[in-house]
PDB file of C-alpha atoms in Angstrom:
ATOM      1  CA  UNK A 508      -4.317 -14.159  -2.848  1.00  0.00           C
ATOM      2  CA  UNK A 509      -4.226 -13.622   0.909  1.00  0.00           C
ATOM      3  CA  UNK A 510      -7.602 -11.882   0.992  1.00  0.00           C
ATOM      4  CA  UNK A 511      -9.252 -15.034  -0.400  1.00  0.00           C
ATOM      5  CA  UNK A 512      -7.599 -17.146   2.278  1.00  0.00           C
ATOM      6  CA  UNK A 513      -8.893 -14.818   4.980  1.00  0.00           C
ATOM      7  CA  UNK A 514     -12.390 -14.807   3.432  1.00  0.00           C
ATOM      8  CA  UNK A 515     -12.628 -18.613   3.161  1.00  0.00           C
ATOM      9  CA  UNK A 516     -11.264 -19.178   6.681  1.00  0.00           C
ATOM     10  CA  UNK A 517     -13.732 -16.641   8.092  1.00  0.00           C
ATOM     11  CA  UNK A 518     -16.567 -18.382   6.242  1.00  0.00           C
ATOM     12  CA  UNK A 519     -15.484 -21.799   7.555  1.00  0.00           C
ATOM     13  CA  UNK A 520     -15.279 -20.490  11.117  1.00  0.00           C
ATOM     14  CA  UNK A 521     -18.752 -19.002  10.769  1.00  0.00           C
ATOM     15  CA  UNK A 522     -20.346 -22.276   9.697  1.00  0.00           C
ATOM     16  CA  UNK A 523     -18.607 -24.905  11.845  1.00  0.00           C
ATOM     17  CA  UNK A 524     -17.855 -25.563  15.477  1.00  0.00           C
ATOM     18  CA  UNK A 525     -14.938 -27.802  14.503  1.00  0.00           C
ATOM     19  CA  UNK A 526     -11.366 -26.496  14.509  1.00  0.00           C
ATOM     20  CA  UNK A 527     -10.276 -25.000  11.207  1.00  0.00           C
ATOM     21  CA  UNK A 528      -6.740 -25.907  10.141  1.00  0.00           C
ATOM     22  CA  UNK A 529      -5.693 -23.994   7.045  1.00  0.00           C
ATOM     23  CA  UNK A 530      -3.460 -25.912   4.625  1.00  0.00           C
ATOM     24  CA  UNK A 531      -0.790 -23.678   3.085  1.00  0.00           C
ATOM     25  CA  UNK A 532       0.958 -24.393  -0.203  1.00  0.00           C
ATOM     26  CA  UNK A 533       4.747 -24.204  -0.427  1.00  0.00           C
ATOM     27  CA  UNK A 534       4.432 -22.954  -4.002  1.00  0.00           C
ATOM     28  CA  UNK A 535       4.579 -19.302  -3.017  1.00  0.00           C
ATOM     29  CA  UNK A 536       7.262 -16.650  -2.585  1.00  0.00           C
ATOM     30  CA  UNK A 537       6.504 -15.627   1.009  1.00  0.00           C
ATOM     31  CA  UNK A 538       4.753 -18.199   3.225  1.00  0.00           C
ATOM     32  CA  UNK A 539       4.109 -15.547   5.898  1.00  0.00           C
ATOM     33  CA  UNK A 540       1.470 -13.742   3.805  1.00  0.00           C
ATOM     34  CA  UNK A 541      -1.029 -16.630   3.591  1.00  0.00           C
ATOM     35  CA  UNK A 542      -0.313 -17.544   7.235  1.00  0.00           C
ATOM     36  CA  UNK A 543      -1.127 -13.968   8.301  1.00  0.00           C
ATOM     37  CA  UNK A 544      -4.311 -14.044   6.229  1.00  0.00           C
ATOM     38  CA  UNK A 545      -5.386 -17.349   7.774  1.00  0.00           C
ATOM     39  CA  UNK A 546      -4.792 -15.937  11.247  1.00  0.00           C
ATOM     40  CA  UNK A 547      -6.755 -12.785  10.398  1.00  0.00           C
ATOM     41  CA  UNK A 548      -9.625 -15.023   9.274  1.00  0.00           C
ATOM     42  CA  UNK A 549      -9.605 -16.821  12.620  1.00  0.00           C
ATOM     43  CA  UNK A 550      -7.926 -20.117  11.780  1.00  0.00           C
ATOM     44  CA  UNK A 551      -7.157 -22.412  14.690  1.00  0.00           C
ATOM     45  CA  UNK A 552      -3.863 -23.558  13.109  1.00  0.00           C
ATOM     46  CA  UNK A 553      -1.994 -23.798   9.828  1.00  0.00           C
ATOM     47  CA  UNK A 554      -0.587 -26.890   8.163  1.00  0.00           C
ATOM     48  CA  UNK A 555       2.313 -26.948   5.716  1.00  0.00           C
ATOM     49  CA  UNK A 556       3.960 -28.140   3.389  1.00  0.00           C
ATOM     50  CA  UNK A 557       3.232 -30.583   0.591  1.00  0.00           C
ATOM     51  CA  UNK A 558       4.739 -31.462  -2.768  1.00  0.00           C
ATOM     52  CA  UNK A 559       6.625 -28.643  -4.462  1.00  0.00           C
ATOM     53  CA  UNK A 560       5.892 -27.975  -8.143  1.00  0.00           C
ATOM     54  CA  UNK A 561       8.838 -28.912 -10.299  1.00  0.00           C
ATOM     55  CA  UNK A 562       9.941 -30.210 -13.643  1.00  0.00           C
ATOM     56  CA  UNK A 563      11.238 -33.691 -12.940  1.00  0.00           C
ATOM     57  CA  UNK A 564      13.272 -34.096 -16.115  1.00  0.00           C
ATOM     58  CA  UNK A 565      13.622 -32.936 -19.708  1.00  0.00           C
ATOM     59  CA  UNK A 566      13.275 -35.206 -22.739  1.00  0.00           C
ATOM     60  CA  UNK A 567      16.450 -34.281 -24.631  1.00  0.00           C
ATOM     61  CA  UNK A 568      15.050 -35.534 -27.953  1.00  0.00           C
ATOM     62  CA  UNK A 569      11.962 -33.290 -27.821  1.00  0.00           C
ATOM     63  CA  UNK A 570      13.162 -30.703 -25.285  1.00  0.00           C
ATOM     64  CA  UNK A 571       9.871 -31.222 -23.489  1.00  0.00           C
ATOM     65  CA  UNK A 572       9.354 -31.388 -19.724  1.00  0.00           C
ATOM     66  CA  UNK A 573       8.807 -34.808 -18.199  1.00  0.00           C
ATOM     67  CA  UNK A 574       6.549 -36.500 -17.350  1.00  0.00           C
ATOM     68  CA  UNK A 575       4.419 -36.404 -20.458  1.00  0.00           C
ATOM     69  CA  UNK A 576       0.671 -36.722 -20.364  1.00  0.00           C
ATOM     70  CA  UNK A 577      -1.162 -37.410 -23.616  1.00  0.00           C
ATOM     71  CA  UNK A 578       2.003 -36.522 -25.508  1.00  0.00           C
ATOM     72  CA  UNK A 579       2.465 -33.154 -23.834  1.00  0.00           C
ATOM     73  CA  UNK A 580       5.006 -32.201 -21.218  1.00  0.00           C
ATOM     74  CA  UNK A 581       3.751 -31.300 -17.772  1.00  0.00           C
ATOM     75  CA  UNK A 582       5.184 -30.481 -14.376  1.00  0.00           C
ATOM     76  CA  UNK A 583       5.679 -32.954 -11.604  1.00  0.00           C
ATOM     77  CA  UNK A 584       6.173 -32.802  -7.886  1.00  0.00           C
ATOM     78  CA  UNK A 585       9.248 -32.729  -5.680  1.00  0.00           C
ATOM     79  CA  UNK A 586       8.672 -34.585  -2.412  1.00  0.00           C
ATOM     80  CA  UNK A 587      10.220 -36.902   0.139  1.00  0.00           C
ATOM     81  CA  UNK A 588      13.227 -36.297   2.385  1.00  0.00           C
ATOM     82  CA  UNK A 589      14.588 -33.560   0.109  1.00  0.00           C
ATOM     83  CA  UNK A 590      11.735 -31.179   0.997  1.00  0.00           C
ATOM     84  CA  UNK A 591      12.467 -31.326   4.740  1.00  0.00           C
ATOM     85  CA  UNK A 592      14.892 -28.338   4.775  1.00  0.00           C
ATOM     86  CA  UNK A 593      12.374 -26.285   2.788  1.00  0.00           C
ATOM     87  CA  UNK A 594       9.580 -27.294   5.157  1.00  0.00           C
ATOM     88  CA  UNK A 595      11.727 -26.500   8.214  1.00  0.00           C
ATOM     89  CA  UNK A 596      12.454 -23.049   6.833  1.00  0.00           C
ATOM     90  CA  UNK A 597       8.792 -22.312   6.108  1.00  0.00           C
ATOM     91  CA  UNK A 598       7.693 -23.445   9.579  1.00  0.00           C
ATOM     92  CA  UNK A 599      10.406 -21.230  11.080  1.00  0.00           C
ATOM     93  CA  UNK A 600       9.309 -18.248   8.968  1.00  0.00           C
ATOM     94  CA  UNK A 601       5.771 -18.466  10.347  1.00  0.00           C
ATOM     95  CA  UNK A 602       6.868 -19.278  13.891  1.00  0.00           C
ATOM     96  CA  UNK A 603       9.198 -16.282  14.183  1.00  0.00           C
ATOM     97  CA  UNK A 604       6.954 -13.774  12.393  1.00  0.00           C
ATOM     98  CA  UNK A 605       5.629 -11.270  14.979  1.00  0.00           C
ATOM     99  CA  UNK A 606       2.201 -11.337  13.280  1.00  0.00           C
ATOM    100  CA  UNK A 607       1.827 -15.128  13.550  1.00  0.00           C
ATOM    101  CA  UNK A 608       4.031 -15.883  16.569  1.00  0.00           C
ATOM    102  CA  UNK A 609       2.419 -18.502  18.800  1.00  0.00           C
ATOM    103  CA  UNK A 610      -0.075 -19.716  16.170  1.00  0.00           C
ATOM    104  CA  UNK A 611      -0.247 -23.537  16.137  1.00  0.00           C
ATOM    105  CA  UNK A 612       1.552 -25.035  13.135  1.00  0.00           C
ATOM    106  CA  UNK A 613       1.222 -28.579  11.868  1.00  0.00           C
ATOM    107  CA  UNK A 614       4.538 -29.121  10.116  1.00  0.00           C
ATOM    108  CA  UNK A 615       4.571 -31.908   7.564  1.00  0.00           C
ATOM    109  CA  UNK A 616       6.831 -32.883   4.702  1.00  0.00           C
ATOM    110  CA  UNK A 617      10.092 -34.748   4.456  1.00  0.00           C
ATOM    111  CA  UNK A 618       9.672 -36.944   7.535  1.00  0.00           C
ATOM    112  CA  UNK A 619      10.004 -40.537   6.428  1.00  0.00           C
ATOM    113  CA  UNK A 620      10.738 -42.495   9.621  1.00  0.00           C
ATOM    114  CA  UNK A 621      10.476 -42.137  13.371  1.00  0.00           C
ATOM    115  CA  UNK A 622      14.229 -41.558  13.447  1.00  0.00           C
ATOM    116  CA  UNK A 623      13.843 -38.332  11.443  1.00  0.00           C
ATOM    117  CA  UNK A 624      11.096 -37.016  13.757  1.00  0.00           C
ATOM    118  CA  UNK A 625      13.201 -35.498  16.611  1.00  0.00           C
ATOM    119  CA  UNK A 626      14.900 -33.073  14.212  1.00  0.00           C
ATOM    120  CA  UNK A 627      11.661 -32.201  12.529  1.00  0.00           C
ATOM    121  CA  UNK A 628       9.042 -29.596  11.917  1.00  0.00           C
ATOM    122  CA  UNK A 629       7.200 -29.617  15.264  1.00  0.00           C
ATOM    123  CA  UNK A 630      10.586 -29.322  16.987  1.00  0.00           C
ATOM    124  CA  UNK A 631      11.372 -26.140  15.046  1.00  0.00           C
ATOM    125  CA  UNK A 632       7.954 -24.721  15.872  1.00  0.00           C
ATOM    126  CA  UNK A 633       8.442 -25.471  19.558  1.00  0.00           C
ATOM    127  CA  UNK A 634      11.871 -23.852  19.509  1.00  0.00           C
ATOM    128  CA  UNK A 635      10.358 -20.600  18.256  1.00  0.00           C
ATOM    129  CA  UNK A 636       7.253 -20.891  20.418  1.00  0.00           C
ATOM    130  CA  UNK A 637       9.342 -21.059  23.603  1.00  0.00           C
ATOM    131  CA  UNK A 638      11.389 -18.023  22.561  1.00  0.00           C
ATOM    132  CA  UNK A 639      10.096 -14.539  23.371  1.00  0.00           C
ATOM    133  CA  UNK A 640       8.180 -12.851  20.531  1.00  0.00           C
ATOM    134  CA  UNK A 641      10.467 -10.995  18.101  1.00  0.00           C
TER     135      UNK A 641
END
């Protein structure tokens, strides 16, 4: 809930002199809402993304999600190079949003080597940062 994000960020800013970087989950419909709330609370920057909730596989004998924990199916996480396009899109959504335009973004997720860095999340942020506000 965005109002909780704003409340916690505001509380953190009140009780520390250190920069507050708000970590945003990718497991949400519209990444702009929590980013706006973090900005309203006074965050110094946002950081995104991490592992995306997913069902890794299905046991076709039991029709249960994999992996299993204590005999029960559970969800897993989707990560690695495959999340890079999702991360790029989410960084771009925040960077081009008029309400969050210019807010520092720490883009993470899907970068595995130095060779993948030039076409990466900070590059997308910089592209939108140098453009005029929408």
